Amino acid sequence: MKHCKSILALTMQIMLIIKISTLSAATYYVDTQNGNDSYSGTSQIQPWQTLSKVNGTTFQAGDSILFKADDVWTGRLYPGGSGSPGAPIVIDIYGTGSKAIIDGNGSNDGTIYLYNQAYWEISNLEITNDAEIEADRVGVRILAANYGVVNHIHLKNLFIHDIKGIVGSTMEAKNTGGINIRIDNDATVSTRFNDILIENCVISSCDGSGISNIANTSDYPGTGKWDERKYTNYIIRNNSINDISKNAMILRMADASCLVEYNVCWDTANRAGSGNTIFSRSCLGTVFQFNEGFLNRSSESIDGSLYDADIKSPGCVFQYSYSHDNNHGLFWSISDLADTGIVVRYNISQNDKGRIFRFNSQSGEHRIYNNTIYIPSHLSPVIIRESTSSEQPSNYYYYNNIIYNLSTSASYVFGGSHYNRIFENNCFYGNHPSNEPYDPKKVTANPLFEGPGSGGQGIHSVDGYKLKPGSPCIDAGRIVADNGGRDYFGNPLYNEAPDIGAHEYYEPSLTLDPDQINSPIPAAFQLKQNYPNPFNLSTTIGFQIPEVAHVRLDIYDLRGQLVRSLVDEMKPAGAHQIKWNGKNSDGNIVASGVFFYRIVVQAQHQLFTDTGKMVLVL
């Protein structure tokens, strides 16, 4: 009984905090057709009309600014004020219809712009800024200078398109385009960003970059002033980025709390001549995963791959991603001699045309393992290309990769004796160039894929690279420490000899999901409220899907940091339930507080996402 009272007391405290915030906050409505700036703006029957009115207002924590759906505003949106923890300022839409449109009409800088402002959530807007002549234009720019920590900037469900930034390779050009987050000056006050979320956005037809951020990158990660400038809890998730003149994403100054996942990027580097699709710069331990990149159109001999570990990227991990039909390949590296612990694992490359693995400079250490590379007969890529000009010692370890090479003209280009490269337990099948790497445990037999070359669009379209029973790659790999715990397809890894390639084979078995027994096929996707809520150590989360789909269900804390992944696998149609025991991914019980559970369902023709809130009380 005493325990129940403590749960009730905490629940009432949370409700009281929310109620107090609600009482002091206001909701403002903006409507070009029926509004008037002399109105109060605080009701749908007396809305404001112009961006000037919004820009001239300093908003308070918990306020909401709602633009009429289907309406169009021309100019720049630059509202004042900052929110506070638990009470961000929200920009969104009201009414029925399409996203409200903010058209920058060629104005320089950001069509949506914040300067030294924190705790903002901006959602469901269409943003454009076209012009005849290129200039410093961005769809959304978040700028800070001599401020301290800028917390909680969330950009969700935005459609950003036709931004006439700058085509080229200069720093100025790279910081134009779709979204740019930037530290301009920290000479008097250390300044950095924390809790940045860019999620479910569509970014299309931009000159410059799709998403970029910037800070002073002079210090090596973990040294000097890097910790004072680093980005923390910066998440880029579930975005679609296409028709970009150079890079889809540039991530700078990010630490291990940052994450880039479930993004789809195509038709990149199509006007600037070169540019890797996603690259890191001055990052420490950042993870890039479950991304798809295709049709990188780099026309030059440099750049043009899905991933690039650029200068100063120690400990960065590139995993579980799908690269295909790019003018270069899966991975490009122009890292620093001090960069160690760079990992490229459990990725799939299909029909990449140029340098599939490119090492453009010296490096401390790269570990490249359990990747699957498919090369059709009509292409002539360089499978591994090392710099022939660098003379610094560089260390590369290639384990458990499959090179499925049907081309008679594919090749390797290796550097000099200063390269320390080790190949072990790789499968080289098909054609064998004369300088194919020596591997004392090489497999050359057919790996027996389910359907090589059959990958389409989507990270779940590559089942053809699963191993068939009897594959010579099964249990033929080398044990790799800290291997991530899963293969490309979500199968768990174990402490015995792994398979070669991106798939860990399991004997097929007949299983029956208990929650499918006598369960009718639902008509729609749905994420249900957990129960009980609040809860103590055990709660049940239910969801339903009307067709076979890949389901990911994750738990996040208030900072947006991943606590634990509960589901990450294909699920049959029907109703499902999963329990959470209040533990994080390390098996430790988390502290009392508010948590969010988020579902991402990738069906054949639909992406469904939803989020719920729950309270854990210990």
PDB file of N, CA and C in Angstrom, residues 442-509:
ATOM      1  N   LYS A 442      41.430 -18.023 -46.982  1.00  0.00           N
ATOM      2  CA  LYS A 442      40.512 -17.585 -48.029  1.00  0.00           C
ATOM      3  C   LYS A 442      39.535 -18.692 -48.425  1.00  0.00           C
ATOM      4  N   VAL A 443      38.278 -18.292 -48.649  1.00  0.00           N
ATOM      5  CA  VAL A 443      37.266 -19.164 -49.233  1.00  0.00           C
ATOM      6  C   VAL A 443      37.017 -18.689 -50.659  1.00  0.00           C
ATOM      7  N   THR A 444      37.038 -19.604 -51.623  1.00  0.00           N
ATOM      8  CA  THR A 444      36.795 -19.209 -53.013  1.00  0.00           C
ATOM      9  C   THR A 444      35.582 -19.909 -53.621  1.00  0.00           C
ATOM     10  N   ALA A 445      34.938 -20.768 -52.858  1.00  0.00           N
ATOM     11  CA  ALA A 445      33.747 -21.455 -53.355  1.00  0.00           C
ATOM     12  C   ALA A 445      32.555 -20.509 -53.379  1.00  0.00           C
ATOM     13  N   ASN A 446      31.536 -20.872 -54.138  1.00  0.00           N
ATOM     14  CA  ASN A 446      30.304 -20.091 -54.224  1.00  0.00           C
ATOM     15  C   ASN A 446      29.677 -19.971 -52.837  1.00  0.00           C
ATOM     16  N   PRO A 447      29.436 -18.745 -52.352  1.00  0.00           N
ATOM     17  CA  PRO A 447      28.855 -18.589 -51.007  1.00  0.00           C
ATOM     18  C   PRO A 447      27.403 -19.045 -50.914  1.00  0.00           C
ATOM     19  N   LEU A 448      26.787 -19.313 -52.057  1.00  0.00           N
ATOM     20  CA  LEU A 448      25.399 -19.788 -52.090  1.00  0.00           C
ATOM     21  C   LEU A 448      24.427 -18.786 -51.468  1.00  0.00           C
ATOM     22  N   PHE A 449      24.318 -17.639 -52.127  1.00  0.00           N
ATOM     23  CA  PHE A 449      23.317 -16.652 -51.728  1.00  0.00           C
ATOM     24  C   PHE A 449      21.928 -17.111 -52.175  1.00  0.00           C
ATOM     25  N   GLU A 450      20.911 -16.591 -51.502  1.00  0.00           N
ATOM     26  CA  GLU A 450      19.530 -16.878 -51.892  1.00  0.00           C
ATOM     27  C   GLU A 450      19.208 -16.292 -53.265  1.00  0.00           C
ATOM     28  N   GLY A 451      19.726 -15.084 -53.554  1.00  0.00           N
ATOM     29  CA  GLY A 451      19.434 -14.448 -54.841  1.00  0.00           C
ATOM     30  C   GLY A 451      20.380 -13.299 -55.089  1.00  0.00           C
ATOM     31  N   PRO A 452      21.632 -13.567 -55.426  1.00  0.00           N
ATOM     32  CA  PRO A 452      22.613 -12.490 -55.602  1.00  0.00           C
ATOM     33  C   PRO A 452      22.203 -11.528 -56.708  1.00  0.00           C
ATOM     34  N   GLY A 453      22.380 -10.244 -56.448  1.00  0.00           N
ATOM     35  CA  GLY A 453      22.038  -9.218 -57.426  1.00  0.00           C
ATOM     36  C   GLY A 453      20.587  -8.823 -57.448  1.00  0.00           C
ATOM     37  N   SER A 454      19.789  -9.360 -56.522  1.00  0.00           N
ATOM     38  CA  SER A 454      18.337  -9.122 -56.552  1.00  0.00           C
ATOM     39  C   SER A 454      17.892  -7.980 -55.654  1.00  0.00           C
ATOM     40  N   GLY A 455      18.815  -7.298 -55.015  1.00  0.00           N
ATOM     41  CA  GLY A 455      18.438  -6.195 -54.141  1.00  0.00           C
ATOM     42  C   GLY A 455      17.739  -5.087 -54.901  1.00  0.00           C
ATOM     43  N   GLY A 456      16.726  -4.497 -54.286  1.00  0.00           N
ATOM     44  CA  GLY A 456      16.021  -3.374 -54.893  1.00  0.00           C
ATOM     45  C   GLY A 456      16.266  -2.119 -54.096  1.00  0.00           C
ATOM     46  N   GLN A 457      15.239  -1.313 -53.926  1.00  0.00           N
ATOM     47  CA  GLN A 457      15.331  -0.132 -53.079  1.00  0.00           C
ATOM     48  C   GLN A 457      14.773  -0.459 -51.707  1.00  0.00           C
ATOM     49  N   GLY A 458      15.468  -0.001 -50.678  1.00  0.00           N
ATOM     50  CA  GLY A 458      15.057  -0.259 -49.311  1.00  0.00           C
ATOM     51  C   GLY A 458      16.018  -1.200 -48.612  1.00  0.00           C
ATOM     52  N   ILE A 459      16.325  -0.914 -47.364  1.00  0.00           N
ATOM     53  CA  ILE A 459      17.297  -1.732 -46.639  1.00  0.00           C
ATOM     54  C   ILE A 459      16.775  -3.132 -46.359  1.00  0.00           C
ATOM     55  N   HIS A 460      15.466  -3.338 -46.539  1.00  0.00           N
ATOM     56  CA  HIS A 460      14.896  -4.668 -46.320  1.00  0.00           C
ATOM     57  C   HIS A 460      14.656  -5.417 -47.638  1.00  0.00           C
ATOM     58  N   SER A 461      15.264  -4.941 -48.723  1.00  0.00           N
ATOM     59  CA  SER A 461      15.053  -5.570 -50.034  1.00  0.00           C
ATOM     60  C   SER A 461      16.174  -6.534 -50.404  1.00  0.00           C
ATOM     61  N   VAL A 462      17.055  -6.853 -49.463  1.00  0.00           N
ATOM     62  CA  VAL A 462      18.290  -7.569 -49.803  1.00  0.00           C
ATOM     63  C   VAL A 462      18.344  -8.978 -49.218  1.00  0.00           C
ATOM     64  N   ASP A 463      17.197  -9.611 -49.069  1.00  0.00           N
ATOM     65  CA  ASP A 463      17.190 -10.990 -48.578  1.00  0.00           C
ATOM     66  C   ASP A 463      17.957 -11.932 -49.504  1.00  0.00           C
ATOM     67  N   GLY A 464      18.182 -11.513 -50.732  1.00  0.00           N
ATOM     68  CA  GLY A 464      18.951 -12.327 -51.668  1.00  0.00           C
ATOM     69  C   GLY A 464      20.381 -12.565 -51.232  1.00  0.00           C
ATOM     70  N   TYR A 465      20.856 -11.805 -50.247  1.00  0.00           N
ATOM     71  CA  TYR A 465      22.227 -11.985 -49.755  1.00  0.00           C
ATOM     72  C   TYR A 465      22.292 -12.809 -48.475  1.00  0.00           C
ATOM     73  N   LYS A 466      21.180 -13.448 -48.144  1.00  0.00           N
ATOM     74  CA  LYS A 466      21.218 -14.429 -47.068  1.00  0.00           C
ATOM     75  C   LYS A 466      21.849 -15.721 -47.590  1.00  0.00           C
ATOM     76  N   LEU A 467      22.511 -16.450 -46.704  1.00  0.00           N
ATOM     77  CA  LEU A 467      23.181 -17.687 -47.082  1.00  0.00           C
ATOM     78  C   LEU A 467      22.195 -18.849 -47.121  1.00  0.00           C
ATOM     79  N   LYS A 468      22.365 -19.709 -48.109  1.00  0.00           N
ATOM     80  CA  LYS A 468      21.573 -20.932 -48.182  1.00  0.00           C
ATOM     81  C   LYS A 468      22.187 -22.011 -47.286  1.00  0.00           C
ATOM     82  N   PRO A 469      21.402 -23.012 -46.929  1.00  0.00           N
ATOM     83  CA  PRO A 469      21.985 -24.159 -46.220  1.00  0.00           C
ATOM     84  C   PRO A 469      23.121 -24.766 -47.047  1.00  0.00           C
ATOM     85  N   GLY A 470      24.186 -25.138 -46.378  1.00  0.00           N
ATOM     86  CA  GLY A 470      25.321 -25.735 -47.066  1.00  0.00           C
ATOM     87  C   GLY A 470      26.335 -24.743 -47.584  1.00  0.00           C
ATOM     88  N   SER A 471      26.124 -23.453 -47.360  1.00  0.00           N
ATOM     89  CA  SER A 471      27.083 -22.444 -47.802  1.00  0.00           C
ATOM     90  C   SER A 471      28.444 -22.678 -47.147  1.00  0.00           C
ATOM     91  N   PRO A 472      29.533 -22.570 -47.917  1.00  0.00           N
ATOM     92  CA  PRO A 472      30.868 -22.717 -47.332  1.00  0.00           C
ATOM     93  C   PRO A 472      31.240 -21.572 -46.396  1.00  0.00           C
ATOM     94  N   CYS A 473      30.415 -20.516 -46.380  1.00  0.00           N
ATOM     95  CA  CYS A 473      30.691 -19.373 -45.504  1.00  0.00           C
ATOM     96  C   CYS A 473      30.123 -19.561 -44.098  1.00  0.00           C
ATOM     97  N   ILE A 474      29.294 -20.580 -43.909  1.00  0.00           N
ATOM     98  CA  ILE A 474      28.690 -20.808 -42.596  1.00  0.00           C
ATOM     99  C   ILE A 474      29.753 -21.313 -41.631  1.00  0.00           C
ATOM    100  N   ASP A 475      29.883 -20.652 -40.502  1.00  0.00           N
ATOM    101  CA  ASP A 475      30.846 -21.001 -39.448  1.00  0.00           C
ATOM    102  C   ASP A 475      32.290 -20.960 -39.933  1.00  0.00           C
ATOM    103  N   ALA A 476      32.563 -20.216 -41.002  1.00  0.00           N
ATOM    104  CA  ALA A 476      33.914 -20.175 -41.560  1.00  0.00           C
ATOM    105  C   ALA A 476      34.634 -18.874 -41.261  1.00  0.00           C
ATOM    106  N   GLY A 477      34.031 -18.015 -40.446  1.00  0.00           N
ATOM    107  CA  GLY A 477      34.620 -16.715 -40.179  1.00  0.00           C
ATOM    108  C   GLY A 477      35.549 -16.705 -38.984  1.00  0.00           C
ATOM    109  N   ARG A 478      36.140 -15.577 -38.780  1.00  0.00           N
ATOM    110  CA  ARG A 478      37.032 -15.341 -37.646  1.00  0.00           C
ATOM    111  C   ARG A 478      36.247 -14.636 -36.551  1.00  0.00           C
ATOM    112  N   ILE A 479      36.443 -15.012 -35.305  1.00  0.00           N
ATOM    113  CA  ILE A 479      35.787 -14.342 -34.184  1.00  0.00           C
ATOM    114  C   ILE A 479      36.324 -12.921 -34.067  1.00  0.00           C
ATOM    115  N   VAL A 480      35.420 -11.961 -33.983  1.00  0.00           N
ATOM    116  CA  VAL A 480      35.774 -10.546 -33.850  1.00  0.00           C
ATOM    117  C   VAL A 480      35.177 -10.032 -32.548  1.00  0.00           C
ATOM    118  N   ALA A 481      36.001  -9.451 -31.704  1.00  0.00           N
ATOM    119  CA  ALA A 481      35.511  -8.905 -30.437  1.00  0.00           C
ATOM    120  C   ALA A 481      34.658  -7.669 -30.684  1.00  0.00           C
ATOM    121  N   ASP A 482      33.719  -7.417 -29.786  1.00  0.00           N
ATOM    122  CA  ASP A 482      32.872  -6.215 -29.865  1.00  0.00           C
ATOM    123  C   ASP A 482      32.249  -6.079 -31.250  1.00  0.00           C
ATOM    124  N   ASN A 483      31.569  -7.123 -31.676  1.00  0.00           N
ATOM    125  CA  ASN A 483      31.084  -7.200 -33.057  1.00  0.00           C
ATOM    126  C   ASN A 483      29.717  -6.576 -33.280  1.00  0.00           C
ATOM    127  N   GLY A 484      29.146  -5.928 -32.277  1.00  0.00           N
ATOM    128  CA  GLY A 484      27.846  -5.284 -32.426  1.00  0.00           C
ATOM    129  C   GLY A 484      26.670  -6.151 -32.039  1.00  0.00           C
ATOM    130  N   GLY A 485      26.886  -7.462 -31.932  1.00  0.00           N
ATOM    131  CA  GLY A 485      25.863  -8.345 -31.391  1.00  0.00           C
ATOM    132  C   GLY A 485      24.791  -8.819 -32.348  1.00  0.00           C
ATOM    133  N   ARG A 486      24.798  -8.353 -33.614  1.00  0.00           N
ATOM    134  CA  ARG A 486      23.767  -8.742 -34.574  1.00  0.00           C
ATOM    135  C   ARG A 486      24.330  -8.635 -35.980  1.00  0.00           C
ATOM    136  N   ASP A 487      23.686  -9.338 -36.922  1.00  0.00           N
ATOM    137  CA  ASP A 487      24.084  -9.213 -38.315  1.00  0.00           C
ATOM    138  C   ASP A 487      23.222  -8.158 -39.012  1.00  0.00           C
ATOM    139  N   TYR A 488      23.373  -8.025 -40.318  1.00  0.00           N
ATOM    140  CA  TYR A 488      22.603  -7.028 -41.069  1.00  0.00           C
ATOM    141  C   TYR A 488      21.108  -7.237 -40.900  1.00  0.00           C
ATOM    142  N   PHE A 489      20.679  -8.493 -40.825  1.00  0.00           N
ATOM    143  CA  PHE A 489      19.255  -8.828 -40.841  1.00  0.00           C
ATOM    144  C   PHE A 489      18.642  -8.919 -39.446  1.00  0.00           C
ATOM    145  N   GLY A 490      19.422  -8.611 -38.413  1.00  0.00           N
ATOM    146  CA  GLY A 490      18.894  -8.640 -37.057  1.00  0.00           C
ATOM    147  C   GLY A 490      19.115  -9.937 -36.322  1.00  0.00           C
ATOM    148  N   ASN A 491      19.769 -10.905 -36.947  1.00  0.00           N
ATOM    149  CA  ASN A 491      20.046 -12.164 -36.262  1.00  0.00           C
ATOM    150  C   ASN A 491      21.142 -11.966 -35.223  1.00  0.00           C
ATOM    151  N   PRO A 492      20.991 -12.552 -34.052  1.00  0.00           N
ATOM    152  CA  PRO A 492      22.017 -12.385 -33.017  1.00  0.00           C
ATOM    153  C   PRO A 492      23.306 -13.112 -33.373  1.00  0.00           C
ATOM    154  N   LEU A 493      24.429 -12.572 -32.914  1.00  0.00           N
ATOM    155  CA  LEU A 493      25.726 -13.214 -33.070  1.00  0.00           C
ATOM    156  C   LEU A 493      26.069 -13.944 -31.784  1.00  0.00           C
ATOM    157  N   TYR A 494      26.906 -14.935 -31.887  1.00  0.00           N
ATOM    158  CA  TYR A 494      27.251 -15.719 -30.708  1.00  0.00           C
ATOM    159  C   TYR A 494      28.767 -15.820 -30.613  1.00  0.00           C
ATOM    160  N   ASN A 495      29.266 -16.483 -29.579  1.00  0.00           N
ATOM    161  CA  ASN A 495      30.692 -16.464 -29.267  1.00  0.00           C
ATOM    162  C   ASN A 495      31.472 -17.600 -29.911  1.00  0.00           C
ATOM    163  N   GLU A 496      30.911 -18.211 -30.940  1.00  0.00           N
ATOM    164  CA  GLU A 496      31.634 -19.219 -31.697  1.00  0.00           C
ATOM    165  C   GLU A 496      31.970 -18.643 -33.066  1.00  0.00           C
ATOM    166  N   ALA A 497      32.519 -19.461 -33.941  1.00  0.00           N
ATOM    167  CA  ALA A 497      32.931 -18.975 -35.251  1.00  0.00           C
ATOM    168  C   ALA A 497      31.752 -18.362 -35.992  1.00  0.00           C
ATOM    169  N   PRO A 498      31.848 -17.113 -36.408  1.00  0.00           N
ATOM    170  CA  PRO A 498      30.742 -16.484 -37.138  1.00  0.00           C
ATOM    171  C   PRO A 498      30.753 -16.920 -38.595  1.00  0.00           C
ATOM    172  N   ASP A 499      29.695 -16.584 -39.294  1.00  0.00           N
ATOM    173  CA  ASP A 499      29.653 -16.808 -40.733  1.00  0.00           C
ATOM    174  C   ASP A 499      30.391 -15.678 -41.439  1.00  0.00           C
ATOM    175  N   ILE A 500      30.765 -15.931 -42.675  1.00  0.00           N
ATOM    176  CA  ILE A 500      31.372 -14.896 -43.509  1.00  0.00           C
ATOM    177  C   ILE A 500      30.248 -14.132 -44.210  1.00  0.00           C
ATOM    178  N   GLY A 501      30.396 -12.819 -44.296  1.00  0.00           N
ATOM    179  CA  GLY A 501      29.392 -11.996 -44.949  1.00  0.00           C
ATOM    180  C   GLY A 501      28.479 -11.306 -43.964  1.00  0.00           C
ATOM    181  N   ALA A 502      27.479 -10.605 -44.490  1.00  0.00           N
ATOM    182  CA  ALA A 502      26.595  -9.778 -43.664  1.00  0.00           C
ATOM    183  C   ALA A 502      25.460 -10.562 -43.040  1.00  0.00           C
ATOM    184  N   HIS A 503      25.351 -11.859 -43.356  1.00  0.00           N
ATOM    185  CA  HIS A 503      24.254 -12.688 -42.838  1.00  0.00           C
ATOM    186  C   HIS A 503      24.795 -13.784 -41.935  1.00  0.00           C
ATOM    187  N   GLU A 504      24.224 -13.915 -40.753  1.00  0.00           N
ATOM    188  CA  GLU A 504      24.519 -15.014 -39.832  1.00  0.00           C
ATOM    189  C   GLU A 504      23.414 -16.049 -39.985  1.00  0.00           C
ATOM    190  N   TYR A 505      23.785 -17.185 -40.553  1.00  0.00           N
ATOM    191  CA  TYR A 505      22.795 -18.207 -40.897  1.00  0.00           C
ATOM    192  C   TYR A 505      22.300 -18.943 -39.660  1.00  0.00           C
ATOM    193  N   TYR A 506      20.990 -19.181 -39.629  1.00  0.00           N
ATOM    194  CA  TYR A 506      20.379 -20.011 -38.592  1.00  0.00           C
ATOM    195  C   TYR A 506      19.554 -21.093 -39.265  1.00  0.00           C
ATOM    196  N   GLU A 507      19.570 -22.282 -38.690  1.00  0.00           N
ATOM    197  CA  GLU A 507      18.737 -23.356 -39.214  1.00  0.00           C
ATOM    198  C   GLU A 507      17.273 -22.931 -39.142  1.00  0.00           C
ATOM    199  N   PRO A 508      16.524 -23.111 -40.222  1.00  0.00           N
ATOM    200  CA  PRO A 508      15.104 -22.736 -40.175  1.00  0.00           C
ATOM    201  C   PRO A 508      14.359 -23.599 -39.174  1.00  0.00           C
ATOM    202  N   SER A 509      13.448 -22.974 -38.472  1.00  0.00           N
ATOM    203  CA  SER A 509      12.642 -23.708 -37.497  1.00  0.00           C
ATOM    204  C   SER A 509      11.225 -23.180 -37.538  1.00  0.00           C
TER     205      SER A 509
END
